[in-house]
Coordinates of C-alpha atoms and ligand atoms in Angstrom, one line a residue:
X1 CA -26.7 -2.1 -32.3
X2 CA -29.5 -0.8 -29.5
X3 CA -31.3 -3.4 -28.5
X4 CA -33.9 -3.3 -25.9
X5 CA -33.5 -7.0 -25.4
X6 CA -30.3 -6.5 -24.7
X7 CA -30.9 -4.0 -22.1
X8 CA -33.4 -5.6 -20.2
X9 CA -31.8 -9.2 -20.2
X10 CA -28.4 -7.5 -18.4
X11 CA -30.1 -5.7 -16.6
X12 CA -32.2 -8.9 -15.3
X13 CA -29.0 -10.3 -15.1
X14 CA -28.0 -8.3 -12.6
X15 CA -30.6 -7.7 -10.2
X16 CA -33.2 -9.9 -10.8
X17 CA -36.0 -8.2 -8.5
X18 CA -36.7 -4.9 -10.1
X19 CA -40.4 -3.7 -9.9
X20 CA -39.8 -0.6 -12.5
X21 CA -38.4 -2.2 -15.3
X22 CA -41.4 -1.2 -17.4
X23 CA -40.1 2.2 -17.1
X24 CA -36.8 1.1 -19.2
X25 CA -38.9 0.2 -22.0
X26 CA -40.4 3.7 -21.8
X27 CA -37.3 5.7 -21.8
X28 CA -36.1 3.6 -24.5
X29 CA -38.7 4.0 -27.2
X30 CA -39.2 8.4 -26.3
X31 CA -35.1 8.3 -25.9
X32 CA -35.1 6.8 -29.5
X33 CA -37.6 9.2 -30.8
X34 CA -35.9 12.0 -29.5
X35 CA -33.2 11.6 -31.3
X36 CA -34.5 9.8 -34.2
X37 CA -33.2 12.0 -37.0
X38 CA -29.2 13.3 -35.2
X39 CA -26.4 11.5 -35.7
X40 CA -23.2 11.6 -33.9
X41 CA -19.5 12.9 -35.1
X42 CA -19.0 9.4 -36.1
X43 CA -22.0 9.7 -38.8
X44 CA -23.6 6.9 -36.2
X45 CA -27.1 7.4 -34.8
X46 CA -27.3 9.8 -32.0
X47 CA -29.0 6.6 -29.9
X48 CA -26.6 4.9 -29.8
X49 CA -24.7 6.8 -27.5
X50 CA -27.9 7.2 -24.9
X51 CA -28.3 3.0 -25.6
X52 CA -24.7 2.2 -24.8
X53 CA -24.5 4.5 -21.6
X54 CA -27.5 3.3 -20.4
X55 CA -26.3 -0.8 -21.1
X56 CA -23.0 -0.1 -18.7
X57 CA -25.0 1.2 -15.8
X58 CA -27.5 -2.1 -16.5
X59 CA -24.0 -4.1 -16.5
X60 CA -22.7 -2.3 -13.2
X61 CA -26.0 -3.5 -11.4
X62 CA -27.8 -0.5 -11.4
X63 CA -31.6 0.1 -11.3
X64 CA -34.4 0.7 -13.6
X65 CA -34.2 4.3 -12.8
X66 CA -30.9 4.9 -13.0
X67 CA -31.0 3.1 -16.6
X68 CA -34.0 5.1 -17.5
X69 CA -32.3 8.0 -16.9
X70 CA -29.3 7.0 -18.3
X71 CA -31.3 6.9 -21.5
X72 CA -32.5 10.1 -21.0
X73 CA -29.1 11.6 -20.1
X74 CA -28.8 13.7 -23.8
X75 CA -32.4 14.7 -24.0
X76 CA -32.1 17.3 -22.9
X77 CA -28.7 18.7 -23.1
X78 CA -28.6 17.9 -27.3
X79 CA -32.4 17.1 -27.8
X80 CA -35.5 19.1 -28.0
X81 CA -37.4 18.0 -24.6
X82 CA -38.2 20.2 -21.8
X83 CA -37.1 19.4 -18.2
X84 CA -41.0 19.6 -17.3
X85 CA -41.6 16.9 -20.1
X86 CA -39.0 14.3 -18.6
X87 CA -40.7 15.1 -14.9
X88 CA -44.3 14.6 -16.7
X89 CA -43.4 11.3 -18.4
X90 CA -41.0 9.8 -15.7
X91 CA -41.5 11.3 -12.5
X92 CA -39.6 13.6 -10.0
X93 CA -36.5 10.6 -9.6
X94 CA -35.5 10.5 -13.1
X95 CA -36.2 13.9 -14.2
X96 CA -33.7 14.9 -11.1
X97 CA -31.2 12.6 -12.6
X98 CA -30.9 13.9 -15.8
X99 CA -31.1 17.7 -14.9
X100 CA -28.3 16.9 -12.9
X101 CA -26.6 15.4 -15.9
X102 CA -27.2 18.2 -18.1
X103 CA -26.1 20.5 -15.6
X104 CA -22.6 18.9 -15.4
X105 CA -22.4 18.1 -19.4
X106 CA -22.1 22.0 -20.2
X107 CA -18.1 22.5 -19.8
X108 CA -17.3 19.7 -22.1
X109 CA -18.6 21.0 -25.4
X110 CA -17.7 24.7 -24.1
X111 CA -14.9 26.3 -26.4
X112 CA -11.9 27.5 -25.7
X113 CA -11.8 31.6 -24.6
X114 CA -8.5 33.4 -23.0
X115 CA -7.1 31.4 -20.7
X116 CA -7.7 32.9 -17.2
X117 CA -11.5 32.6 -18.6
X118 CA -10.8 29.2 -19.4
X119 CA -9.5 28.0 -16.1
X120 CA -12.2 30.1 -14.0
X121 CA -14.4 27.5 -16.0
X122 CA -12.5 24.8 -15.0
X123 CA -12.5 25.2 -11.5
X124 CA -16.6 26.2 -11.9
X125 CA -17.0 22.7 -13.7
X126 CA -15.6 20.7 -10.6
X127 CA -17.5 23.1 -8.1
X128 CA -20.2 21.4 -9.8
X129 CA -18.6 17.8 -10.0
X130 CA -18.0 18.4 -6.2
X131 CA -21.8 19.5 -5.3
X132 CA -23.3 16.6 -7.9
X133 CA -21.0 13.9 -6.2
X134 CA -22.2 15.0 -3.1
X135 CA -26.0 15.0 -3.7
X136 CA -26.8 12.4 -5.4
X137 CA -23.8 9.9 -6.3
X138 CA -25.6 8.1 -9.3
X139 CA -25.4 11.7 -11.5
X140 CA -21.9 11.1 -11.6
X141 CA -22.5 7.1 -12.3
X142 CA -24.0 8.6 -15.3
X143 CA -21.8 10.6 -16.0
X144 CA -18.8 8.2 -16.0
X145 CA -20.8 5.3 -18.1
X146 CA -21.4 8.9 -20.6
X147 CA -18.0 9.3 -20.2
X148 CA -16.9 5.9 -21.0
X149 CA -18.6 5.9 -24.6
X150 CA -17.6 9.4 -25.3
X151 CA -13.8 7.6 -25.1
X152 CA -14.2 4.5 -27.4
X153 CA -15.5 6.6 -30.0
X154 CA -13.3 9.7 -29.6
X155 CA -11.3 9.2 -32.7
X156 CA -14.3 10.9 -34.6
X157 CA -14.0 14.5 -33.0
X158 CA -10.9 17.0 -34.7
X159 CA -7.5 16.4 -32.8
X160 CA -7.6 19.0 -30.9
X161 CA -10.9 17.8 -29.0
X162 CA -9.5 14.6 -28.8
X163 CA -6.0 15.6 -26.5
X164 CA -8.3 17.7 -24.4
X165 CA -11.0 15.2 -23.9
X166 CA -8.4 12.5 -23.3
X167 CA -6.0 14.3 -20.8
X168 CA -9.2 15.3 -18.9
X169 CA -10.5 12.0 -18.6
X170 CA -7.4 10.9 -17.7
X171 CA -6.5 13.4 -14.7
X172 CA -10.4 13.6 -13.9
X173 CA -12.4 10.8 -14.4
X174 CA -9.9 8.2 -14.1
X175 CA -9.2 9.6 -11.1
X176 CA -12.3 9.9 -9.6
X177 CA -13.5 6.3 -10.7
X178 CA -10.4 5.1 -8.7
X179 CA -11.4 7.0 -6.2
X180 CA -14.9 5.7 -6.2
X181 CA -13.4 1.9 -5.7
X182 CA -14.3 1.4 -9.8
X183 CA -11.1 0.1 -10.2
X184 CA -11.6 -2.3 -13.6
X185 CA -13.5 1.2 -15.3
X186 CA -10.6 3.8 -14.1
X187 CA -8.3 1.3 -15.8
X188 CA -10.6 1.2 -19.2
X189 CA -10.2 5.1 -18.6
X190 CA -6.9 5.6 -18.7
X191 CA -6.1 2.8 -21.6
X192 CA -9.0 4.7 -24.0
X193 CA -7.0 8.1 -23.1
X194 CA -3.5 7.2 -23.3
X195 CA -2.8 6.8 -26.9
X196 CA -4.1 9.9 -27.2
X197 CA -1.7 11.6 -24.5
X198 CA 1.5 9.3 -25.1
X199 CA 0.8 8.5 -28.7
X200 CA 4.8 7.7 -29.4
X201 CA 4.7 5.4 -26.3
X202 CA 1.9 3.6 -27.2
X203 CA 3.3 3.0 -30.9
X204 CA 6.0 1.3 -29.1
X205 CA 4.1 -0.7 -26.9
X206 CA 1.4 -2.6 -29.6
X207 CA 5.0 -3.6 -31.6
X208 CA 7.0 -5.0 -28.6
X209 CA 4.1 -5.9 -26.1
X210 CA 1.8 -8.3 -27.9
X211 CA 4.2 -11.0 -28.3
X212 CA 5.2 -11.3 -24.9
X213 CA 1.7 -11.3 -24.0
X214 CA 1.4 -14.1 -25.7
X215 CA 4.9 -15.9 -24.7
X216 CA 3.5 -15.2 -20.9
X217 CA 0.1 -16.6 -21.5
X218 CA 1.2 -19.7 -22.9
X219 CA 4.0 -19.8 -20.2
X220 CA 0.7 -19.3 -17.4
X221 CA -1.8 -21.7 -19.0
X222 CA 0.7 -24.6 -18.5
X223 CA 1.1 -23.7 -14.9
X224 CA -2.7 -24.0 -14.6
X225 CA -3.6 -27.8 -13.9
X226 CA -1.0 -27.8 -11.9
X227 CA -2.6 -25.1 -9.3
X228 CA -6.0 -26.4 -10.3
X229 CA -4.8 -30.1 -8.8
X230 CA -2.7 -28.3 -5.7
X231 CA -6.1 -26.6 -4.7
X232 CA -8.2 -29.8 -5.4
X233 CA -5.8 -31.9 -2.9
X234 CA -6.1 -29.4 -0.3
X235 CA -9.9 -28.8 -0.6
X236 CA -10.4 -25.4 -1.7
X237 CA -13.8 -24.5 -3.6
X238 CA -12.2 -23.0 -7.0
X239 CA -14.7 -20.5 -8.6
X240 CA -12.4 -19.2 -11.1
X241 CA -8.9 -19.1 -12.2
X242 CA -8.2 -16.8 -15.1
X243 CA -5.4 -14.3 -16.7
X244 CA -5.4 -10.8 -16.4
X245 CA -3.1 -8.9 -18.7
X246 CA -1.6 -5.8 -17.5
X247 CA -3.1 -2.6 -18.9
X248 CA -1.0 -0.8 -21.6
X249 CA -1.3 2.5 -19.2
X250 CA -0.3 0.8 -15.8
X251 CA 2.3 -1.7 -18.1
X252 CA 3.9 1.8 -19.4
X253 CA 3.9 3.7 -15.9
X254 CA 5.7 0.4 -14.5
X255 CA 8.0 0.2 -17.6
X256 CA 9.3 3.9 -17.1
X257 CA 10.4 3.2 -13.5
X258 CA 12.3 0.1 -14.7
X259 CA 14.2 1.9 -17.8
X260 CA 11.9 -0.2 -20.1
X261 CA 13.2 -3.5 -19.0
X262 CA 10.7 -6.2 -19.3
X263 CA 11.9 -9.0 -17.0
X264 CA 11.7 -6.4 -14.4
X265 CA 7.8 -7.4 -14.9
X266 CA 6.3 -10.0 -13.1
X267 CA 2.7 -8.8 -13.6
X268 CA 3.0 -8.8 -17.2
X269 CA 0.5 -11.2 -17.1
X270 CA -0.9 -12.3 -13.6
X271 CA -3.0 -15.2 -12.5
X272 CA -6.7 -14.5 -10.8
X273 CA -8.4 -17.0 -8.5
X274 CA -11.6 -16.8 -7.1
X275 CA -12.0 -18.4 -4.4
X276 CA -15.7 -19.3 -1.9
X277 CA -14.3 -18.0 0.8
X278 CA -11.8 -15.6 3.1
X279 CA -10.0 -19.0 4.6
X280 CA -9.9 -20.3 1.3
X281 CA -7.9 -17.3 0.3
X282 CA -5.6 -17.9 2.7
X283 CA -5.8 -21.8 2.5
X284 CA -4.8 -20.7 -1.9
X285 CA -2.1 -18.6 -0.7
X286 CA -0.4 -21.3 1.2
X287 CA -1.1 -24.1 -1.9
X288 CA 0.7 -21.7 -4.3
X289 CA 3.6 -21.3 -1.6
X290 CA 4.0 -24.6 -0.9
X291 CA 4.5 -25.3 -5.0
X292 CA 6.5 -22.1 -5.4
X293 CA 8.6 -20.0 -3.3
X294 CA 7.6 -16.7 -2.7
X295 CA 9.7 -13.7 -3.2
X296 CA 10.2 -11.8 0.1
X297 CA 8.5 -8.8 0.5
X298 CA 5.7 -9.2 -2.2
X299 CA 3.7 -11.0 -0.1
X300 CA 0.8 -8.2 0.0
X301 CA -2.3 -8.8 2.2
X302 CA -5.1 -6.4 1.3
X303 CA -7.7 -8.3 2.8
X304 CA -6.5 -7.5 6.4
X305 CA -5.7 -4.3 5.7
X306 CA -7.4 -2.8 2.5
X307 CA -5.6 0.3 0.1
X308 CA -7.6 3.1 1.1
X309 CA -10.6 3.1 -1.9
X310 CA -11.3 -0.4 0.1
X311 CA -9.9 -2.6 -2.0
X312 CA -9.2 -6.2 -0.6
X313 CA -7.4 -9.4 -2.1
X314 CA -4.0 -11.3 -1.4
X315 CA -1.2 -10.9 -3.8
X316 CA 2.1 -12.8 -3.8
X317 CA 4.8 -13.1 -6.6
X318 CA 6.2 -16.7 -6.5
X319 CA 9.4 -18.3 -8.6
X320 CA 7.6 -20.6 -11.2
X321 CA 9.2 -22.9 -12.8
X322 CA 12.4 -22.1 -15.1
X323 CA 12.6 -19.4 -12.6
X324 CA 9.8 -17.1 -13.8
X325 CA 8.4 -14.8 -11.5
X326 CA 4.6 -14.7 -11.5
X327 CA 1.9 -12.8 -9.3
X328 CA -0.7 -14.2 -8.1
X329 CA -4.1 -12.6 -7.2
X330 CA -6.4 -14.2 -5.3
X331 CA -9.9 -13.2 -4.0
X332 CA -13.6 -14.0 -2.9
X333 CA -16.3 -13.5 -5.7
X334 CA -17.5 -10.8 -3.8
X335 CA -13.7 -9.2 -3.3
X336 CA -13.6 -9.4 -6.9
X337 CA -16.7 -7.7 -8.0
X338 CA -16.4 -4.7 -5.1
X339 CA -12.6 -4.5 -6.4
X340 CA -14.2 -4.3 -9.8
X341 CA -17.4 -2.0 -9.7
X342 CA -16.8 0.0 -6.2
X343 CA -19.0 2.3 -5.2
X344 CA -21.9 0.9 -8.0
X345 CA -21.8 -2.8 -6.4
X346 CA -22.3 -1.4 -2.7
X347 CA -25.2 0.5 -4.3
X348 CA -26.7 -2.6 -5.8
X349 CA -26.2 -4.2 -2.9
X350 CA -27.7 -2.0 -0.1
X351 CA -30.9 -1.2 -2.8
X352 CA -31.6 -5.1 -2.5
X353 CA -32.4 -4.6 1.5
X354 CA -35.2 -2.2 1.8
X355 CA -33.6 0.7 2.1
X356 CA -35.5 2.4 -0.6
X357 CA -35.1 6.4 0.0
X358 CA -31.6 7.3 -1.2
X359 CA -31.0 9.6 1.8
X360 CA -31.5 6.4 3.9
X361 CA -29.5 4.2 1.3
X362 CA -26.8 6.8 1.8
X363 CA -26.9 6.9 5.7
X364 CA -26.6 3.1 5.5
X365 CA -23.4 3.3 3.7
X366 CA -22.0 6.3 5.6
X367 CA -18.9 4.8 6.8
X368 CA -17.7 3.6 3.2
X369 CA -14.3 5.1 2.4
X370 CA -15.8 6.5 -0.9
X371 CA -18.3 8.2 1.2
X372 CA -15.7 9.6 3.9
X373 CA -14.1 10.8 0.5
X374 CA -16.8 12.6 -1.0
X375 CA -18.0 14.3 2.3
X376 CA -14.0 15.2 2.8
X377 CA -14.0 16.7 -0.7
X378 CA -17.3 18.6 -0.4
X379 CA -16.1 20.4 2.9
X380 CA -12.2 21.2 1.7
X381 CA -14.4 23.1 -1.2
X382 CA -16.7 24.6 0.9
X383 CA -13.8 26.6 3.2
X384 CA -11.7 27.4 -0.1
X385 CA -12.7 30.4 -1.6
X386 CA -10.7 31.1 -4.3
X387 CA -11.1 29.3 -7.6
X388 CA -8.7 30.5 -10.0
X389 CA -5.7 27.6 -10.9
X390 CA -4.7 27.7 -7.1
X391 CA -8.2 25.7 -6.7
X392 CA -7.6 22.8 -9.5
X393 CA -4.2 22.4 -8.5
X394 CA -4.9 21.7 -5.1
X395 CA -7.7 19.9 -6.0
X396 CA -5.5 17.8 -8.1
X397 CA -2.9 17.5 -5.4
X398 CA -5.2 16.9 -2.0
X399 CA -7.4 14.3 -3.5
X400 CA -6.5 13.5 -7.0
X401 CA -3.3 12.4 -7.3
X402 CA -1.1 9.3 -6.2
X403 CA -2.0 8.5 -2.5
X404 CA 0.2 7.1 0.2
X405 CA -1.6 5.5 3.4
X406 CA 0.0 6.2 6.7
X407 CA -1.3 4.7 9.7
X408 CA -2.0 6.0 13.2
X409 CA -1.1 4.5 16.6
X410 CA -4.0 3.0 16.7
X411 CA -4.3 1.5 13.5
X412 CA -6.6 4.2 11.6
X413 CA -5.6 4.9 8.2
X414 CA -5.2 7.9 7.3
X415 CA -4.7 8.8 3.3
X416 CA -2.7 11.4 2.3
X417 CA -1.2 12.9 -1.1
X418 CA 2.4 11.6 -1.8
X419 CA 5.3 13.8 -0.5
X420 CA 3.1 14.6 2.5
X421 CA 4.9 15.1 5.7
X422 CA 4.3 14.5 9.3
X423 CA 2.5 18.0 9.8
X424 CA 0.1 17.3 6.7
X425 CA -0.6 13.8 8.9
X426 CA -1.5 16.3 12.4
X427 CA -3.8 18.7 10.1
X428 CA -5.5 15.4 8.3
X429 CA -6.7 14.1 12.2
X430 CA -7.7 17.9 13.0
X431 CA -6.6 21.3 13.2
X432 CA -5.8 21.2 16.9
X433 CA -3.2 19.2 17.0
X434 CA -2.1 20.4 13.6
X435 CA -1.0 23.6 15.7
X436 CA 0.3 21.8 18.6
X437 CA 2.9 19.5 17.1
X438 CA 6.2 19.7 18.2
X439 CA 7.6 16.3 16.4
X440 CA 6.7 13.3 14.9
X441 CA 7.7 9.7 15.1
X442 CA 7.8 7.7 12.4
X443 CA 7.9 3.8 13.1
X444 CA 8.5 4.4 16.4
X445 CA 11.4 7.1 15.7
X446 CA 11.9 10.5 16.1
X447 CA 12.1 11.9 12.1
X448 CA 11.9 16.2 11.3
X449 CA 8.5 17.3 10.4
X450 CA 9.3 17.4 7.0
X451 CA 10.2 14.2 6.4
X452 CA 8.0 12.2 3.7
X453 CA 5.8 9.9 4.3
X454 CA 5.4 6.0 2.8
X455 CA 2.5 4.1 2.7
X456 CA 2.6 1.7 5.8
X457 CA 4.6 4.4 8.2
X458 CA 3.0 4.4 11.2
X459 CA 3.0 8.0 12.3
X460 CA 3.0 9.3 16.4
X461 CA 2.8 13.1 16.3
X462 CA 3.9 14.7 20.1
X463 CA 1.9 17.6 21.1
X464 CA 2.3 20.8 23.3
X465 CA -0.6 22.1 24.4
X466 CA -1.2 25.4 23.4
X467 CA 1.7 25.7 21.1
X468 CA 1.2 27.1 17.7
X469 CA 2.1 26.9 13.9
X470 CA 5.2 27.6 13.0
X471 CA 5.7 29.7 9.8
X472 CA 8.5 27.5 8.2
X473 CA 5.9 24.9 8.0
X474 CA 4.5 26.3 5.2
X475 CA 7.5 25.6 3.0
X476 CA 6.9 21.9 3.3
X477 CA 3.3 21.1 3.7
X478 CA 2.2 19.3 0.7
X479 CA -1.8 19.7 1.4
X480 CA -3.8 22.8 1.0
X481 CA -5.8 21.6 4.3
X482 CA -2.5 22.1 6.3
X483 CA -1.5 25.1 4.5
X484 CA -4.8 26.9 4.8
X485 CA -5.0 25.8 8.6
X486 CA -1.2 26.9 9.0
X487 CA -1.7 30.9 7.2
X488 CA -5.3 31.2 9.2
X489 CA -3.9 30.6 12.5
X490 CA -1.0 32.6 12.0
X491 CA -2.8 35.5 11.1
X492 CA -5.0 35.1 13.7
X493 CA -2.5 35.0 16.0
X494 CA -0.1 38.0 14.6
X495 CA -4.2 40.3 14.9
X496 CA -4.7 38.8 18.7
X497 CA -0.8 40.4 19.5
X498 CA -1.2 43.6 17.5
X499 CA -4.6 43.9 19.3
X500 CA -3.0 43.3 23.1
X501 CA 0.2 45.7 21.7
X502 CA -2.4 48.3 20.9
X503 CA -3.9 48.6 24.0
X504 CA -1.2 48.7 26.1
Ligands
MN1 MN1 -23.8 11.9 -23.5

């Protein structure tokens, strides 16, 4: 049930400095008038939706004006209030947040026409994803705590709603909440969707899952004092040490690549520690080795070199006793909530210094990875004209989909698609040397160009000056960047020696 109580105390929780928190009472009581007589599918009051939204941006650390507006978020959009009225009652801030919100809530609702129609919508909805993530990044917080609601109570819209909703937040939002660092919400994404995608598969999971749930957590809290004295004796600060069971999405991905075999799961269940500090990390790491061995090649160290959306913790998978294999994660507090919230916990953060103006909140975090994203994402839209299916499917492709993270000479990551080859690698660092490669070495050998790339490879590409594309290229290249680069250059280059044929 809304509570305004509620919403205040986690947002005090949170951020306990917050000069504008009168303005949440505001938008709560004309929010709740708004709507005071619709109700949702569900039969539920329409308010709860807007009070819900707004209490997961208050949990994600966000401000008063963000929560305000997240209050707001429907007024509009489903409500009888004016743009002008929010601006009146709330200022330019808030008002700018929820036109922005409104603005990107239209394709959801919109109805299925013909289906070229359809897909020209589509691709017009993430035009406008693209622009809103790149103006102001807390529309799309918004939008994804919106979104988040709008998933646990989907079973109240017809079936047909419900697959579409579903395998867009899936491919979509998910996605993007990955992408955006939010790792512990593109999780809760994909669970809410898939038994609505894989509803077979899921069946199947709730009757063989549980139970081994449970066999592994009573297996795990046995194992616990043990660890808990290990850490003791060697003088490690222990913040936390907890379970985390394996997501029925990620547990069914994992499943499918081992023909369904359980034991082939060691993460089943997995042990968390929290941990002070980086040393004590590493200080944990060796205390769990020294009890167990570890298995050879899953020793996995994110925090000297993250995954690519910045993530950063150790992992190992050890040989418990009787045997059992068991991961291990183990983190700082701050690891944990970055790994956890992303994007929203570097904007909490940088809002408690005094950087007050969002432009210079956003030039302050200008080298995050999420940012380097976003910016990479607005300017691969900005050159690509076309915007039937070609668009999304790129789209999905380039910065979407499963990524691999190849590495540079120098040690620069550089994140790619998987299936992407060497030449996708030369047009990713830029264009020029995209047209000037000649070969690639991969680990320090010579591979074709279209070999595939792992995550890890450390990739040399050898240049010619003034060499250019080849034309076969473009039956490999896995990335729109490299393909568009590839056809423009050629054709540039086929008009320069028609022109020079012409005049002779
Ligand atoms: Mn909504």
């Amino acid at each position: 049930m809304p509570s305004i109580e509620k919403l205040i105390s986690a947002a005090r929780k949170k951020r306990q400095t917050d000069d504008k928190i009168n303005i949440v009472f505001k938008a709560y009581s004309f929010a709740e008038k708004i709507h005071q007589n619709q109700k949702r599918k569900s039969g539920e009051p329409y308010f709860n939706h807007c009070f819900e939204t707004a209490l997961t941006l208050a949990n994600w650390g966000l401000d008063s004006e963000v929560i305000s507006a997240g209050l707001l978020h429907d007024t509009v959009e489903d409500g009888s209030c004016s743009f002008d009225k929010i601006k009146k009652e709330f200022g330019e801030d808030i008002a700018f947040l929820v036109d922005g919100v409104t603005k990107l809530g239209h394709f959801k609702y919109r109805e299925k026409t013909d289906k070229k129609e359809e897909v020209k919508t589509l691709a017009e909805n993430f035009k406008k994803l693209i622009l809103a993530l790149s103006e102001d990044i807390r529309v799309i917080l918004i939008k994804l705590a919106d979104r988040l609601h709008n998933m646990k109570t989907l079973r109240a819209l017809p079936p047909n709603k419900q697959k579409r909703i579903a395998l867009e937040t899936y491919e979509i939002y998910a996605s993007l909440a990955y992408r955006l660092g939010m790792m512990n919400l593109a999780g809760e994404l994909e669970d809410l969707a898939f038994p609505y995608l894989y509803e077979k598969e899921y069946a199947w999971l709730l009757q063989n899952v549980p139970e081994k749930y449970e066999e592994r957590v009573s297996f795990l809290s046995r194992l616990k004092p043990i660890i808990e004295s290990e850490l003791v004796k060697n003088n490690i600060e222990i913040r936390e040490i907890s379970f985390r069971a394996k997501r029925y999405s990620s547990l069914y991905k994992k499943l499918k690549r081992y023909e369904m075999n359980f034991d082939q799961i060691h993460d089943l269940v997995a042990f968390r520690i929290i941990v002070e500090t980086i040393e004590d990390c590493y200080k944990t790491l060796g205390a769990i080795h020294h009890l167990w061995p570890p298995l050879p090649g899953r020793i996995k160290d994110y925090i000297a070199l993250p995954k690519p959306n910045g993530y950063q913790s150790l992992h190992t998978t050890v040989f418990c006793a009787d045997n059992k294999v068991t991961e291990f994660q183990i983190r700082t507090e701050q690891m944990n909530e970055e790994a956890e919230l992303g994007i929203a916990a570097h904007w909490a953060y940088s809002e408690n210094k005094d950087t007050k103006s969002y432009a210079k909140k956003l030039a302050s975090m200008a080298d995050r990875k999420e940012l380097v994203w976003i910016k990479q994402l607005r300017e691969w839209q900005e050159h690509f004209e076309e915007s039937g299916d070609k668009f999304i499917n790129s789209l999905k492709v380039d910065f979407f989909k499963d990524r691999i993270f190849s590495v540079t000479p120098k040690g620069d990551v550089i994140d790619l698609p998987v299936g992407a080859t060497p030449v996708d690698f030369a047009y990713r660092i830029h264009s020029e040397l995209g047209h000037e490669t000649i070969g690639a070495k991969v680990n320090g050998r010579i591979v074709p160009l279209d070999k595939n790339l792992q995550s890890g490879d450390v990739v040399e590409i050898l240049r010619q000056k003034g060499k250019s594309p080849s034309r076969d290229w473009l039956k490999f290249v896995k990335t729109s960047m490299a393909r568009d680069h590839i056809g423009n250059e050629i054709r540039k280059k086929s008009v320069i020696s028609k022109f020079i044929w012409n005049k002779k």
